[in-house]
Amino acid sequence: MKKPILSLLAGLAFIAIALCGCKPALNEDENANPNWAVQIKKDYATTYDYNSEDLQLSFYGEYNVTYVMFIDGPWHYMDVITTETVGGVEFIYPSSRTLTAYKGGKFYSLEQAYENALLTYNDLTDINIKYQNKQFIIY
């Protein structure tokens, strides 16, 4: 009687570890943020007069030390489909919220980042693929 119960418990434990233990939860606390994410939040808060603790980054990637993300905080966006074409790559957003690029303490629209050679065409296509597939990390 004990053997089947122990076997069942061992099997359940294995399944639980396999299902729950493979992927750690992202950003369980503020200390999980890498230094660059903390710095981006501080710079944004200083530039636009917000509290950095109220900000959230939806991070899509780093391209030649240029970070691309959505920055969210205590504000709202208009519910209007927004289209942005940058370097021949079309981004379609469900609201007025558009992607932001950051490098060296400065914030750029994707268009500005592309015009200033911070992002290439290949970078833009990679960002767009990640955006369409909802491949981002929240900090």
CSV table of C-alpha atoms in Angstrom, one decimal:
chain,number,residue,atom,x,y,z
A,1,MET,CA,0.0,0.0,0.0
A,2,LYS,CA,2.8,2.4,0.8
A,3,LYS,CA,4.7,1.8,-2.5
A,4,PRO,CA,1.8,2.9,-4.8
A,5,ILE,CA,1.3,6.1,-2.6
A,6,LEU,CA,5.0,6.9,-2.6
A,7,SER,CA,5.2,6.3,-6.3
A,8,LEU,CA,2.2,8.5,-6.9
A,9,LEU,CA,3.6,11.3,-4.7
A,10,ALA,CA,7.0,11.0,-6.5
A,11,GLY,CA,5.3,11.2,-9.8
A,12,LEU,CA,3.3,14.3,-8.8
A,13,ALA,CA,6.4,16.0,-7.4
A,14,PHE,CA,8.2,15.3,-10.7
A,15,ILE,CA,5.3,16.8,-12.7
A,16,ALA,CA,5.1,19.8,-10.4
A,17,ILE,CA,8.8,20.5,-10.8
A,18,ALA,CA,8.7,20.0,-14.5
A,19,LEU,CA,5.7,22.4,-15.0
A,20,CYS,CA,6.6,25.0,-12.4
A,21,GLY,CA,10.3,24.9,-12.0
A,22,CYS,CA,11.4,25.4,-15.6
A,23,LYS,CA,10.8,29.1,-15.9
A,24,PRO,CA,11.5,31.5,-13.0
A,25,ALA,CA,8.9,34.3,-12.7
A,26,LEU,CA,10.2,37.5,-14.2
A,27,ASN,CA,10.9,40.4,-11.9
A,28,GLU,CA,9.4,39.1,-8.7
A,29,ASP,CA,10.8,42.2,-7.0
A,30,GLU,CA,12.4,45.5,-7.9
A,31,ASN,CA,15.9,44.0,-7.2
A,32,ALA,CA,15.5,41.8,-10.3
A,33,ASN,CA,15.9,44.8,-12.5
A,34,PRO,CA,19.2,45.1,-14.3
A,35,ASN,CA,21.2,48.3,-13.7
A,36,TRP,CA,20.3,49.7,-17.2
A,37,ALA,CA,16.5,49.3,-16.5
A,38,VAL,CA,16.8,51.2,-13.2
A,39,GLN,CA,18.8,53.9,-14.9
A,40,ILE,CA,16.3,54.3,-17.8
A,41,LYS,CA,13.5,54.6,-15.2
A,42,LYS,CA,15.4,57.3,-13.3
A,43,ASP,CA,16.3,59.2,-16.5
A,44,TYR,CA,12.7,59.1,-17.7
A,45,ALA,CA,11.4,60.2,-14.3
A,46,THR,CA,13.8,63.1,-14.2
A,47,THR,CA,13.2,64.1,-17.8
A,48,TYR,CA,9.4,64.0,-17.6
A,49,ASP,CA,8.8,64.6,-13.9
A,50,TYR,CA,7.5,61.2,-12.7
A,51,ASN,CA,8.4,58.9,-9.9
A,52,SER,CA,10.6,56.1,-11.2
A,53,GLU,CA,8.8,53.6,-9.0
A,54,ASP,CA,5.6,54.3,-11.0
A,55,LEU,CA,7.2,53.3,-14.3
A,56,GLN,CA,7.2,50.0,-16.0
A,57,LEU,CA,9.3,49.0,-19.0
A,58,SER,CA,8.2,46.4,-21.6
A,59,PHE,CA,11.6,45.7,-23.1
A,60,TYR,CA,12.0,44.4,-26.7
A,61,GLY,CA,15.7,44.3,-27.0
A,62,GLU,CA,19.1,46.0,-26.9
A,63,TYR,CA,20.6,47.0,-30.2
A,64,ASN,CA,24.2,48.4,-30.2
A,65,VAL,CA,23.6,49.8,-26.7
A,66,THR,CA,20.2,51.3,-27.7
A,67,TYR,CA,17.3,49.9,-25.7
A,68,VAL,CA,13.9,49.6,-27.2
A,69,MET,CA,10.7,49.5,-25.0
A,70,PHE,CA,7.3,50.7,-24.1
A,71,ILE,CA,7.4,52.9,-21.1
A,72,ASP,CA,4.2,52.9,-19.0
A,73,GLY,CA,3.3,54.9,-16.0
A,74,PRO,CA,0.4,56.7,-14.3
A,75,TRP,CA,-1.1,58.0,-17.6
A,76,HIS,CA,-3.5,56.9,-20.3
A,77,TYR,CA,-3.3,56.5,-24.0
A,78,MET,CA,-5.9,57.3,-26.6
A,79,ASP,CA,-7.7,54.2,-28.0
A,80,VAL,CA,-6.9,54.9,-31.6
A,81,ILE,CA,-5.0,52.7,-34.1
A,82,THR,CA,-1.6,54.3,-34.6
A,83,THR,CA,0.6,53.4,-37.6
A,84,GLU,CA,4.3,54.3,-37.7
A,85,THR,CA,6.5,53.5,-40.6
A,86,VAL,CA,10.2,53.7,-39.9
A,87,GLY,CA,12.9,52.9,-42.5
A,88,GLY,CA,10.2,51.0,-44.5
A,89,VAL,CA,9.1,48.9,-41.5
A,90,GLU,CA,5.5,49.4,-40.5
A,91,PHE,CA,4.5,49.2,-36.8
A,92,ILE,CA,0.8,49.1,-36.1
A,93,TYR,CA,-0.2,49.9,-32.5
A,94,PRO,CA,-3.7,49.5,-30.9
A,95,SER,CA,-3.4,52.9,-29.2
A,96,SER,CA,-1.4,56.1,-29.2
A,97,ARG,CA,1.3,54.2,-27.2
A,98,THR,CA,4.4,53.8,-29.4
A,99,LEU,CA,7.8,52.3,-28.8
A,100,THR,CA,10.6,54.3,-27.3
A,101,ALA,CA,14.4,54.0,-27.8
A,102,TYR,CA,17.0,55.0,-25.2
A,103,LYS,CA,20.7,55.6,-25.4
A,104,GLY,CA,23.1,57.5,-23.3
A,105,GLY,CA,20.5,59.2,-21.1
A,106,LYS,CA,18.3,60.3,-24.0
A,107,PHE,CA,14.9,59.1,-25.3
A,108,TYR,CA,14.1,58.8,-29.0
A,109,SER,CA,11.1,57.8,-31.1
A,110,LEU,CA,11.9,54.9,-33.4
A,111,GLU,CA,12.1,57.4,-36.3
A,112,GLN,CA,14.6,59.6,-34.4
A,113,ALA,CA,16.6,56.5,-33.4
A,114,TYR,CA,16.7,55.4,-37.0
A,115,GLU,CA,17.5,58.8,-38.4
A,116,ASN,CA,20.4,59.1,-35.9
A,117,ALA,CA,21.7,55.7,-36.9
A,118,LEU,CA,21.1,54.2,-33.5
A,119,LEU,CA,18.9,51.5,-35.1
A,120,THR,CA,19.3,49.8,-38.4
A,121,TYR,CA,16.8,48.4,-40.8
A,122,ASN,CA,17.6,44.9,-39.5
A,123,ASP,CA,17.1,46.1,-35.9
A,124,LEU,CA,13.7,47.5,-36.9
A,125,THR,CA,12.6,44.3,-38.5
A,126,ASP,CA,13.7,42.3,-35.5
A,127,ILE,CA,11.9,44.7,-33.1
A,128,ASN,CA,8.8,44.5,-35.2
A,129,ILE,CA,8.8,40.7,-35.2
A,130,LYS,CA,9.2,40.7,-31.4
A,131,TYR,CA,6.5,43.3,-31.1
A,132,GLN,CA,4.0,41.3,-33.3
A,133,ASN,CA,4.8,38.1,-31.4
A,134,LYS,CA,4.6,39.8,-28.0
A,135,GLN,CA,8.1,38.9,-27.1
A,136,PHE,CA,9.1,41.3,-24.3
A,137,ILE,CA,10.3,41.3,-20.8
A,138,ILE,CA,8.7,43.5,-18.1
A,139,TYR,CA,10.9,45.5,-15.8
